[in-house]
Short mmCIF file of N, CA and C in Angstrom, two decimals:
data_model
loop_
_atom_site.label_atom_id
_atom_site.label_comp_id
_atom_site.label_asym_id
_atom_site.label_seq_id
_atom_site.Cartn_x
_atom_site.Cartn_y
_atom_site.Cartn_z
N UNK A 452 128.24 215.17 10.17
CA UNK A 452 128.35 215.99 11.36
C UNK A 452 128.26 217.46 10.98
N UNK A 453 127.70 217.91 11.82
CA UNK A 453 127.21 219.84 11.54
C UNK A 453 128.54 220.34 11.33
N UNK A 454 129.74 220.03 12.52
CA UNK A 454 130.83 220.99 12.26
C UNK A 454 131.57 220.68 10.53
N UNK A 455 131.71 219.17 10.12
CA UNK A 455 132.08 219.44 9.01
C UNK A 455 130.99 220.43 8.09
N UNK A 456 129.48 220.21 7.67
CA UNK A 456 129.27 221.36 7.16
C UNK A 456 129.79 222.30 7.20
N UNK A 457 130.06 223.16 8.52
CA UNK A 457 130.28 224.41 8.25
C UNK A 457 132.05 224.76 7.72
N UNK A 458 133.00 224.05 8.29
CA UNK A 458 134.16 224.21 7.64
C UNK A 458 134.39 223.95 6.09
N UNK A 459 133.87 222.93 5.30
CA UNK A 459 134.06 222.65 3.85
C UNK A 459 133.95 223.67 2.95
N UNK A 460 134.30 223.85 2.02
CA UNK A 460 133.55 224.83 0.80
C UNK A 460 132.29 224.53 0.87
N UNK A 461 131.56 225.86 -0.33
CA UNK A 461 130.31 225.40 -0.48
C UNK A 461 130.60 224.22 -1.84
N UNK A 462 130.93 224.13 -2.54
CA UNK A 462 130.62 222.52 -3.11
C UNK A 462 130.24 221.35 -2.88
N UNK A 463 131.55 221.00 -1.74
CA UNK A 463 131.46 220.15 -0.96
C UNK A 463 130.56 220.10 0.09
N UNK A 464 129.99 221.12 0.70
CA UNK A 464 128.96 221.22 1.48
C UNK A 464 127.38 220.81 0.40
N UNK A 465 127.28 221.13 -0.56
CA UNK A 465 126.15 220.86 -1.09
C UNK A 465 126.33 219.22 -1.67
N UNK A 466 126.93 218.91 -1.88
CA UNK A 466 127.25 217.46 -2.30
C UNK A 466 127.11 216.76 -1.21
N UNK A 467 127.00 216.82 0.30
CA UNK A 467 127.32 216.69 1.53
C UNK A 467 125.63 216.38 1.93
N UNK A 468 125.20 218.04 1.64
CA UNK A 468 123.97 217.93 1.82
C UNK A 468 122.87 216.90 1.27
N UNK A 469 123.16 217.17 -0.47
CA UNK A 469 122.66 216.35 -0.75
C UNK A 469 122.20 214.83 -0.77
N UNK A 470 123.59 214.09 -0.11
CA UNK A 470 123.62 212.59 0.38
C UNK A 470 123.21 212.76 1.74
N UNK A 471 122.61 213.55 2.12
CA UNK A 471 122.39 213.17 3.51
C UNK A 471 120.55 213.28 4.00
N UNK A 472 120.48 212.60 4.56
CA UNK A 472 118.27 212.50 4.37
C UNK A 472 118.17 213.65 5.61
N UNK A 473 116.69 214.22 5.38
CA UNK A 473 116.15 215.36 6.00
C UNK A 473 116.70 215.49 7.77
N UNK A 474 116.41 214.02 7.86
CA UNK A 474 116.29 213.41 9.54
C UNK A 474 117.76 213.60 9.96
N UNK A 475 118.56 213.07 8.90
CA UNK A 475 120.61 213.19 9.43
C UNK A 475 120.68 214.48 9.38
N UNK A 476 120.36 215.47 8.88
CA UNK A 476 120.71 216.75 8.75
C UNK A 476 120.17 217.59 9.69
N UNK A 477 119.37 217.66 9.98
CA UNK A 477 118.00 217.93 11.08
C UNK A 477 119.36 217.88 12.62
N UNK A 478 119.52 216.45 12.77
CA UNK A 478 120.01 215.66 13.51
C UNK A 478 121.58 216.19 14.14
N UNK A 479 122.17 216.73 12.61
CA UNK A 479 123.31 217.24 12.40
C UNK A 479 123.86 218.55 12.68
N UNK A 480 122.72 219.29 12.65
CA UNK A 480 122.93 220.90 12.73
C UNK A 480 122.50 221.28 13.60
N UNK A 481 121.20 220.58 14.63
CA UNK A 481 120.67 221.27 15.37
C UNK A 481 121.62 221.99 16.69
N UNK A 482 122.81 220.77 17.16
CA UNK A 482 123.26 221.64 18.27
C UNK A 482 124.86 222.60 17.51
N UNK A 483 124.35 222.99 16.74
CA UNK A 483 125.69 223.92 15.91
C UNK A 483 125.61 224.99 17.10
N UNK A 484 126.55 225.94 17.69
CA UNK A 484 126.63 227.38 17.64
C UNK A 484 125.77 228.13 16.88
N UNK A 485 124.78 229.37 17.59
CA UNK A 485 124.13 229.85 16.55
C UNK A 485 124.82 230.63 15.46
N UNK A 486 126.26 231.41 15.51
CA UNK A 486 127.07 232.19 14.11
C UNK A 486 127.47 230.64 13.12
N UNK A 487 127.55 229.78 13.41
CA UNK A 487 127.80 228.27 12.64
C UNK A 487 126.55 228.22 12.15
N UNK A 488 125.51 227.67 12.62
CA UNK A 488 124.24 227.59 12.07
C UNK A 488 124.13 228.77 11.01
N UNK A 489 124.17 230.29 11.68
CA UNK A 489 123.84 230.81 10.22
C UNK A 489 124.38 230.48 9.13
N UNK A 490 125.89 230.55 9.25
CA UNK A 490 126.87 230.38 7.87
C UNK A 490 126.56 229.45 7.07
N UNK A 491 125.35 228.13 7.40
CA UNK A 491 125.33 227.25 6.92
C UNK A 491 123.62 227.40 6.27
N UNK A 492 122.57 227.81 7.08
CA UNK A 492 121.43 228.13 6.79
C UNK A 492 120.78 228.49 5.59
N UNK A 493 121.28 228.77 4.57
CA UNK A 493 120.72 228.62 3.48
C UNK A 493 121.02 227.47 2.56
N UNK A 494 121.96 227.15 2.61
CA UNK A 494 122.59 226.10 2.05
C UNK A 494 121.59 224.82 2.34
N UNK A 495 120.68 224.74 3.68
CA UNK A 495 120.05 223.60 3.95
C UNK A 495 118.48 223.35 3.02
N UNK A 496 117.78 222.61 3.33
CA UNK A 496 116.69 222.46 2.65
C UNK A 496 115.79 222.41 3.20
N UNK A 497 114.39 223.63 2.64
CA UNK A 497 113.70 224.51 3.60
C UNK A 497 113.07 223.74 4.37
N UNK A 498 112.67 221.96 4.32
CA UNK A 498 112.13 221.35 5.10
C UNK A 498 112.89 220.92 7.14
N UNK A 499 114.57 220.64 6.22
CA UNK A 499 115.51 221.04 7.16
C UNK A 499 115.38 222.29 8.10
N UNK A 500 115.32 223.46 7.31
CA UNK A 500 115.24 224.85 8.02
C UNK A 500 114.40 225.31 9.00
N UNK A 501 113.35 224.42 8.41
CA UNK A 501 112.11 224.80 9.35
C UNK A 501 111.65 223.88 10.35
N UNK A 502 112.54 222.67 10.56
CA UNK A 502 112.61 221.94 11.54
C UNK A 502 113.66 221.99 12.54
N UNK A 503 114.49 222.89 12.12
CA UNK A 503 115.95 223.39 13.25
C UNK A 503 115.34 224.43 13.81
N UNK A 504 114.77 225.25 13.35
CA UNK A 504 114.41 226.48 13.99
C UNK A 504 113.09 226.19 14.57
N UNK A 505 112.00 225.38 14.16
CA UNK A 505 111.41 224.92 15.20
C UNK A 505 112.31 224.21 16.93
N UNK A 506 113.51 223.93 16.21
CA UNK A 506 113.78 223.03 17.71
C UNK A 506 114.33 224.19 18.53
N UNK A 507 114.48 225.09 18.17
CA UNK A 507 115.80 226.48 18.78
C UNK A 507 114.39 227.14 19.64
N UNK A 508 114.96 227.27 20.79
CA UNK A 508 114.01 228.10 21.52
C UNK A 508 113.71 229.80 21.17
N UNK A 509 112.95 230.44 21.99
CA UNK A 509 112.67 231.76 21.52
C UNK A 509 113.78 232.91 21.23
N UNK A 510 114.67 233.21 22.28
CA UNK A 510 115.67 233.51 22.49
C UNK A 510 116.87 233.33 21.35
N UNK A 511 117.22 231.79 21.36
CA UNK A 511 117.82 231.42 19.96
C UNK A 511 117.80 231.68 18.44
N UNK A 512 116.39 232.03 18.50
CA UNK A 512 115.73 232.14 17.25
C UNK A 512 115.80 233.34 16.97
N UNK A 513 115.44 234.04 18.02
CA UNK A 513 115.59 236.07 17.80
C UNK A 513 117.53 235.98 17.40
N UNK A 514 117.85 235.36 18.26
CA UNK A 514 119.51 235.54 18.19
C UNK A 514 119.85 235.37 16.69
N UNK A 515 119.39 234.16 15.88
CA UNK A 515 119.55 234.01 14.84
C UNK A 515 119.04 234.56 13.72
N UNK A 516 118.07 235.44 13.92
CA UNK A 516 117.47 235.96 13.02
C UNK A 516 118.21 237.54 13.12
N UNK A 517 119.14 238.29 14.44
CA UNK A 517 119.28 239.01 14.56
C UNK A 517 120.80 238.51 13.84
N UNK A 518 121.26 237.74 13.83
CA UNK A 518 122.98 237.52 13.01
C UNK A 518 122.69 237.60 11.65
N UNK A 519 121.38 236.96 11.32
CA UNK A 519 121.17 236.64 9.65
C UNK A 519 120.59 238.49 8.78
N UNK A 520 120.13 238.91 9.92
CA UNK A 520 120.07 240.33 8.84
C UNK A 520 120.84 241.80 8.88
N UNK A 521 122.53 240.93 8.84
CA UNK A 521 123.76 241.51 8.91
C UNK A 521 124.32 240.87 7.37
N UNK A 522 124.59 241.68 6.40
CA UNK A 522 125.74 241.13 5.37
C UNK A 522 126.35 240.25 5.72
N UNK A 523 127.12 238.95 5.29
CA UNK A 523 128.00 238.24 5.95
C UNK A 523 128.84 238.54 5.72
N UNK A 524 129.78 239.54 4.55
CA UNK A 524 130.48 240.27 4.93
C UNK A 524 130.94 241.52 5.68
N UNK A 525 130.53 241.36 7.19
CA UNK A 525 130.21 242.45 7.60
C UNK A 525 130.78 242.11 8.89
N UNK A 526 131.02 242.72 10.18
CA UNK A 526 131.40 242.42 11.42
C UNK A 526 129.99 241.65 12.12
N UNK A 527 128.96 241.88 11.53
CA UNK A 527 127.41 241.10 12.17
C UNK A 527 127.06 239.67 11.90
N UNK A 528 127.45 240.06 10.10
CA UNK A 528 127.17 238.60 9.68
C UNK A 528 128.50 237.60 10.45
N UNK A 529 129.38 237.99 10.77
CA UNK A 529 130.60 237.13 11.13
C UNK A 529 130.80 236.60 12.56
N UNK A 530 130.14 237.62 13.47
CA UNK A 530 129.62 237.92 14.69
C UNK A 530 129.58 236.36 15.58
N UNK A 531 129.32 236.19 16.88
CA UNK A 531 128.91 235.03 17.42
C UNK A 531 128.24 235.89 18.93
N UNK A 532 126.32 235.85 18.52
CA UNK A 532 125.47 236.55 19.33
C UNK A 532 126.20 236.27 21.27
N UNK A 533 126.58 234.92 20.87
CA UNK A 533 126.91 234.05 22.49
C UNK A 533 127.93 235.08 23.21
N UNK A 534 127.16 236.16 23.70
CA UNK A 534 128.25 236.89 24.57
C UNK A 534 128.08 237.08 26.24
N UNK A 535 129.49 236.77 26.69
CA UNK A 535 129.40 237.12 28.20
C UNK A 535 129.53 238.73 28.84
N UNK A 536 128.28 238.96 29.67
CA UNK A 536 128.33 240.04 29.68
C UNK A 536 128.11 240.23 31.19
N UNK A 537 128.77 241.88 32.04
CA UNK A 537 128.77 241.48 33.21
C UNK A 537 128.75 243.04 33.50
N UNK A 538 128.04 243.72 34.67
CA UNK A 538 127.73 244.97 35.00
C UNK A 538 129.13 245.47 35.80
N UNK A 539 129.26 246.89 35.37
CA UNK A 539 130.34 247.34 36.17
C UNK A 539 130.41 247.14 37.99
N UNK A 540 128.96 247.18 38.17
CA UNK A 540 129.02 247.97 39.84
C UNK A 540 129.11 246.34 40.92
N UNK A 541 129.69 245.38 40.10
CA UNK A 541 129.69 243.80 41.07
C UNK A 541 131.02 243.75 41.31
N UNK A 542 131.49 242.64 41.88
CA UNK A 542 132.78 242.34 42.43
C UNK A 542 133.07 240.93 41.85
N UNK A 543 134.44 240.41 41.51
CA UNK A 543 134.86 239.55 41.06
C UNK A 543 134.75 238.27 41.08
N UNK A 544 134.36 238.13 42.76
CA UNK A 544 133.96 236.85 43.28
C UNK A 544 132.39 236.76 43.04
N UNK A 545 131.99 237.49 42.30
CA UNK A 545 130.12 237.57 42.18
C UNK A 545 130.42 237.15 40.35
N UNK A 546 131.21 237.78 39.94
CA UNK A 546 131.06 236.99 38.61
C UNK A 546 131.88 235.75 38.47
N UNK A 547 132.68 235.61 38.97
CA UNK A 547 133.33 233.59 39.17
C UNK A 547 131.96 233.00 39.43
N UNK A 548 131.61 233.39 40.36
CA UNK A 548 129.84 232.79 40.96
C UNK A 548 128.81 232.46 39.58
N UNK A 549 128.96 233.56 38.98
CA UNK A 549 128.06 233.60 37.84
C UNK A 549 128.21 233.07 36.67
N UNK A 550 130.03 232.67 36.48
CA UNK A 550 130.49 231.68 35.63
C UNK A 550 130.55 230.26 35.75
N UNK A 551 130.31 230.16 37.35
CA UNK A 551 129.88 228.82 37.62
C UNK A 551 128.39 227.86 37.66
N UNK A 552 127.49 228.81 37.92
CA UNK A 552 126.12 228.42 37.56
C UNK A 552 126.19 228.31 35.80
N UNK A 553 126.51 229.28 34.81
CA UNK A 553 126.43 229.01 33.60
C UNK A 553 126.82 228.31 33.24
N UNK A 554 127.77 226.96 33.64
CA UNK A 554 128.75 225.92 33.30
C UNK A 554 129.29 225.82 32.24
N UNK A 555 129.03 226.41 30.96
CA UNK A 555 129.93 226.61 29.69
C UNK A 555 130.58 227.90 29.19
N UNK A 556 131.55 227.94 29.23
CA UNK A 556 131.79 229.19 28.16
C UNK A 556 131.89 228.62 27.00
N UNK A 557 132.11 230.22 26.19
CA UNK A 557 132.15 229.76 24.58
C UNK A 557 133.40 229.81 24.23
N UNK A 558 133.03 229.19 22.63
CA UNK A 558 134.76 228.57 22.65
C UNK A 558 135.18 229.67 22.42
N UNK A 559 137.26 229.98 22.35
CA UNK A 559 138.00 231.12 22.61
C UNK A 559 137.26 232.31 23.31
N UNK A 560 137.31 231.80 24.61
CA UNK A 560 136.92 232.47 25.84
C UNK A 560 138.77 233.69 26.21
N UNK A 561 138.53 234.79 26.06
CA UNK A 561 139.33 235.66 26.74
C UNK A 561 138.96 236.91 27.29
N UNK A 562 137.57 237.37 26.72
CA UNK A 562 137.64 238.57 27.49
C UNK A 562 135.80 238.50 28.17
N UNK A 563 135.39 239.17 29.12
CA UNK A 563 133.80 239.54 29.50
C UNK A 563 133.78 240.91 29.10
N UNK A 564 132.58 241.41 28.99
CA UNK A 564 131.92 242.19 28.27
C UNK A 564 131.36 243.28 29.12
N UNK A 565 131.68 244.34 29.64
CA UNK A 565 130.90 245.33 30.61
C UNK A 565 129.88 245.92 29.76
N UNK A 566 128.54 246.06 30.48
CA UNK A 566 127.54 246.68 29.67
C UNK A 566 126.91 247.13 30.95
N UNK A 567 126.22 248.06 30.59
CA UNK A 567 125.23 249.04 31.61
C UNK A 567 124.14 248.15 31.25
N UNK A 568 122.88 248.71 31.87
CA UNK A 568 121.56 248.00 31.95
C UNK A 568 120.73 248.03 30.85
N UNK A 569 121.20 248.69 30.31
CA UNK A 569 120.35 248.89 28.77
C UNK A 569 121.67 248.43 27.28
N UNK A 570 122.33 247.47 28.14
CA UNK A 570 123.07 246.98 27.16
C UNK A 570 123.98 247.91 26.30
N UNK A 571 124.64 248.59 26.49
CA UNK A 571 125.72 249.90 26.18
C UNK A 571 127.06 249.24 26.43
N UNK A 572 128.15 249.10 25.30
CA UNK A 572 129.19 248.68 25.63
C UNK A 572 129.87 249.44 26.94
N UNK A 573 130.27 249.19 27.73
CA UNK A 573 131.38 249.79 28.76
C UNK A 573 132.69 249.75 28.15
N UNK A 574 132.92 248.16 28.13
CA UNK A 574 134.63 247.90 28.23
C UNK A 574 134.53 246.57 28.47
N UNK A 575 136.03 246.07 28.75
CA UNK A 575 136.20 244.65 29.02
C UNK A 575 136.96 243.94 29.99
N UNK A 576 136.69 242.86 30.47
CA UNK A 576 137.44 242.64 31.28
C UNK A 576 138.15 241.30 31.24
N UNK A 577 139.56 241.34 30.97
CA UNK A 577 140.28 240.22 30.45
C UNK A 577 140.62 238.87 31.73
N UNK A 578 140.71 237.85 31.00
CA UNK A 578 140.20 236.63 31.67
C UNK A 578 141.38 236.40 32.86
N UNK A 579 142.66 236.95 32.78
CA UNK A 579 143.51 237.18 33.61
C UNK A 579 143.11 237.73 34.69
N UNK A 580 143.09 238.90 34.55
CA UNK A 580 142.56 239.82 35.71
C UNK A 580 141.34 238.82 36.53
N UNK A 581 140.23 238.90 36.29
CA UNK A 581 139.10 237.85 36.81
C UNK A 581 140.08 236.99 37.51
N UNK A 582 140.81 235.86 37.12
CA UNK A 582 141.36 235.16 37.61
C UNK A 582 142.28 235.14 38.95
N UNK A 583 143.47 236.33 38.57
CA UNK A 583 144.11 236.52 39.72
C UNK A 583 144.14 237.64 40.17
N UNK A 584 142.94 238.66 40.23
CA UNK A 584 142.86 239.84 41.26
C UNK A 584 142.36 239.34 42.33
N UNK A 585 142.36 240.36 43.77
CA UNK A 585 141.67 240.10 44.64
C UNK A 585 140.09 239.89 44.19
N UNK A 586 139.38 238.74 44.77
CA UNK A 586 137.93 238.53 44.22
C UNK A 586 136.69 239.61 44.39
N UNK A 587 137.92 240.86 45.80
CA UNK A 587 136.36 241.81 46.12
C UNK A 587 136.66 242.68 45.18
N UNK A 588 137.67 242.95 44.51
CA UNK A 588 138.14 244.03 43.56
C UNK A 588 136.33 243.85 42.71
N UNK A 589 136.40 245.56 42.00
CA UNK A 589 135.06 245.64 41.54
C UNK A 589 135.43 245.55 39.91
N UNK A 590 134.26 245.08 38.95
CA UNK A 590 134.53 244.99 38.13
C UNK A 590 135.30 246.47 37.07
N UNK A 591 134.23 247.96 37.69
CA UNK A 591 134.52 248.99 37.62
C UNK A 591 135.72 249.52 36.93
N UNK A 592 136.71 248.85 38.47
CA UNK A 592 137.99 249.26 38.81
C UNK A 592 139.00 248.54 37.63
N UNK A 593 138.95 247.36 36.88
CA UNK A 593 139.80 246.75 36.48
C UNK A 593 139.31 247.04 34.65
N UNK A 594 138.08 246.58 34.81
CA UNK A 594 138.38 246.91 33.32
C UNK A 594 138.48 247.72 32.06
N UNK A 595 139.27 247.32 31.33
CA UNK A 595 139.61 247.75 30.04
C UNK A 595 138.46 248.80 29.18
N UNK A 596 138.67 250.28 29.90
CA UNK A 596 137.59 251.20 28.72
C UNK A 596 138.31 251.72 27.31
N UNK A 597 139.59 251.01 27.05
CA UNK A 597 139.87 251.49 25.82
C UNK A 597 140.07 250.20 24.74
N UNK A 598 139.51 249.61 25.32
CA UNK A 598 139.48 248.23 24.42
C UNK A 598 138.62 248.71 24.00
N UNK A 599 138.62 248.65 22.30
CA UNK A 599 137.32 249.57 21.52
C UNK A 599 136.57 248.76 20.70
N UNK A 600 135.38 248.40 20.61
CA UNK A 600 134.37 247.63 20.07
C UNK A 600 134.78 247.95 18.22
N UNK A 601 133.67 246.74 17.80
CA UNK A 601 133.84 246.27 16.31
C UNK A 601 132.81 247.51 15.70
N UNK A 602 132.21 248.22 14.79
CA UNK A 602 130.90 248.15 14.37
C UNK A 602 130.61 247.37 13.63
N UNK A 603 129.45 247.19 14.01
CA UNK A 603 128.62 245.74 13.69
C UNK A 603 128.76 246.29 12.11
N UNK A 604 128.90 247.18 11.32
CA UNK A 604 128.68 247.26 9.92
C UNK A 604 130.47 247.13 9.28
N UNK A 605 131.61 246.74 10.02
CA UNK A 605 132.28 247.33 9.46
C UNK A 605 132.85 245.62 8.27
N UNK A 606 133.29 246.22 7.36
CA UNK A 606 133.92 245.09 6.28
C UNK A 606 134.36 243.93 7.26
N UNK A 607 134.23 242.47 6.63
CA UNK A 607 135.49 241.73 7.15
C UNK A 607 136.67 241.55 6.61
N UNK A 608 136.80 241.84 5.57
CA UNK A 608 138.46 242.88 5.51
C UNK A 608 138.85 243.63 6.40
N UNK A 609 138.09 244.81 6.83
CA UNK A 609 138.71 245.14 7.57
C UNK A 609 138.32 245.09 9.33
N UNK A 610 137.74 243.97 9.16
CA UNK A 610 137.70 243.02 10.96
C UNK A 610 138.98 242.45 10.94
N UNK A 611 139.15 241.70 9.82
CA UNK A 611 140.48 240.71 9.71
C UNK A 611 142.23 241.87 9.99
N UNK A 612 142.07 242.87 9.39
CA UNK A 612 142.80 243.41 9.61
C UNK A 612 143.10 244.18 11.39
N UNK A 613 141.71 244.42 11.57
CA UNK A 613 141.52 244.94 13.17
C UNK A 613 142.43 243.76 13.70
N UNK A 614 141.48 242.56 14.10
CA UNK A 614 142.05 241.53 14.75
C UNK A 614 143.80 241.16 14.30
N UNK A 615 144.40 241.53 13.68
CA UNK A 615 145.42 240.99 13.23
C UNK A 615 146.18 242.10 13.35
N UNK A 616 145.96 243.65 13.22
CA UNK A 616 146.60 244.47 13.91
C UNK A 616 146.73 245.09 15.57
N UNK A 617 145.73 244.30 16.17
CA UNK A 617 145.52 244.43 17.93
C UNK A 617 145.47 243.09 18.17
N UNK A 618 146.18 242.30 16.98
CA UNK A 618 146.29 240.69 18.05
C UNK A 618 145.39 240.21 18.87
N UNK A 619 143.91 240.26 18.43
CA UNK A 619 142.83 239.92 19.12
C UNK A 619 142.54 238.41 19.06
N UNK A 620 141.73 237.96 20.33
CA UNK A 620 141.19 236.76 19.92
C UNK A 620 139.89 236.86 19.84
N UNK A 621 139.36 237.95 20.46
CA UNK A 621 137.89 237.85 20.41
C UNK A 621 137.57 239.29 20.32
N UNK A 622 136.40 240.15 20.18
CA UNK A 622 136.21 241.67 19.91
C UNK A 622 134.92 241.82 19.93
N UNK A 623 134.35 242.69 20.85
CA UNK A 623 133.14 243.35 21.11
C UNK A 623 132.42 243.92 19.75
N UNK A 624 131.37 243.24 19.38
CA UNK A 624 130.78 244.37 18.17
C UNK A 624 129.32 244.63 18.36
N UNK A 625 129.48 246.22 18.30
CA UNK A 625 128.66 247.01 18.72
C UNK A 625 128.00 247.34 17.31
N UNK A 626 126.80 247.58 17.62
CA UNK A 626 125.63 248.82 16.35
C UNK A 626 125.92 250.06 16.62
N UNK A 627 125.09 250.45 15.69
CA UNK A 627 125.27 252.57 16.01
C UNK A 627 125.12 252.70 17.06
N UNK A 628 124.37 252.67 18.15
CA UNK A 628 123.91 252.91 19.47
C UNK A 628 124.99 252.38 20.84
N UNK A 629 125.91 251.58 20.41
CA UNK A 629 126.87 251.29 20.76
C UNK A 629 126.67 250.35 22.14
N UNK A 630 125.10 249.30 21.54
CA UNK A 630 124.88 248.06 22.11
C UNK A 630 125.61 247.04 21.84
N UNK A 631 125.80 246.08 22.57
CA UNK A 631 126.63 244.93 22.22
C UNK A 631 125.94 244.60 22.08
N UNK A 632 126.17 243.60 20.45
CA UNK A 632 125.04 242.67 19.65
C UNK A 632 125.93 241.33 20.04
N UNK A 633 127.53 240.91 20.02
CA UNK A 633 127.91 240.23 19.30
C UNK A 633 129.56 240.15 19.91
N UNK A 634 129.98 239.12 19.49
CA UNK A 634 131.93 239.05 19.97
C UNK A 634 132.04 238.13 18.57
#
């Protein structure tokens, strides 16, 4: 199974790999998370590689190629592209709406993501609020502009320390330009 790949060491992951034929592995990884898939992506075998990323649509593939040319020690390489993102100028009951056509969130779901139209972090808006404000309340009005994004370059030392000194579960990470790439 893909998820054990990605949790094991690498030892055990290559010993893993190795007993396992092109087709189980193929089979195994394809529906990973794309930040899972990377962590595991070299480790596979290029016949493997080039049959997962054939199956990943266009979108997926930019996504993954945009996580993989981040250090993995870095806030990019660590990153998970899968972000919810939602314009200041709507109302609450328009994004419930919009969480319901998407039918999945991702896993440790707590905060949405305000971005302008050209993708510019705003701020955030925590899963509480959404929940029990009035639904016409605007997104504007409620959320969080001092919740302060990751840079996408910074150590994961010191991500680990961010998250563990602001008790985060999840964290906006932005590039120089201060686009959201990533949570």
């Amino acid at each position: 199974d893909g998820d054990v790949l990605v949790e094991v060491n690498d030892e055990v992951r290559a010993s893993l790999i190795r007993g396992t034929t092109p087709e189980d592995l193929v089979a195994d990884v394809v529906d990973l998370d794309l930040d899972d898939l990377a962590d595991i992506l070299d480790d596979l075998p290029d016949t493997v590689i080039s049959e997962v990323l054939r199956s990943l649509d266009r979108l997926d593939r930019e996504r993954l190629a945009h996580v993989l040319s981040y250090p993995e020690d870095s806030a990019g390489g660590l990153m998970d592209p899968d972000v919810l993102t939602i314009r200041p100028d709507v109302n609450l009951d328009v994004v419930l709406r919009y969480l319901r056509v998407r039918g999945e969130l991702p896993d440790l779901f707590d905060l949405l993501f305000v971005v302008d139209r050209q993708g510019h972090y705003l701020g955030a808006l925590k899963l509480p609020d959404l929940l029990t404000r009035d639904p016409e309340s605007q997104v504007a009005d409620l959320m969080q502009t001092a919740f302060k994004p990751i840079p996408v370059d910074m150590h994961d030392s010191q991500v680990a320390m961010e998250f563990e000194r602001r008790d985060l579960v999840s964290a906006p990470v932005t590039d120089s330009g201060n686009v959201l790439v990533g949570r």
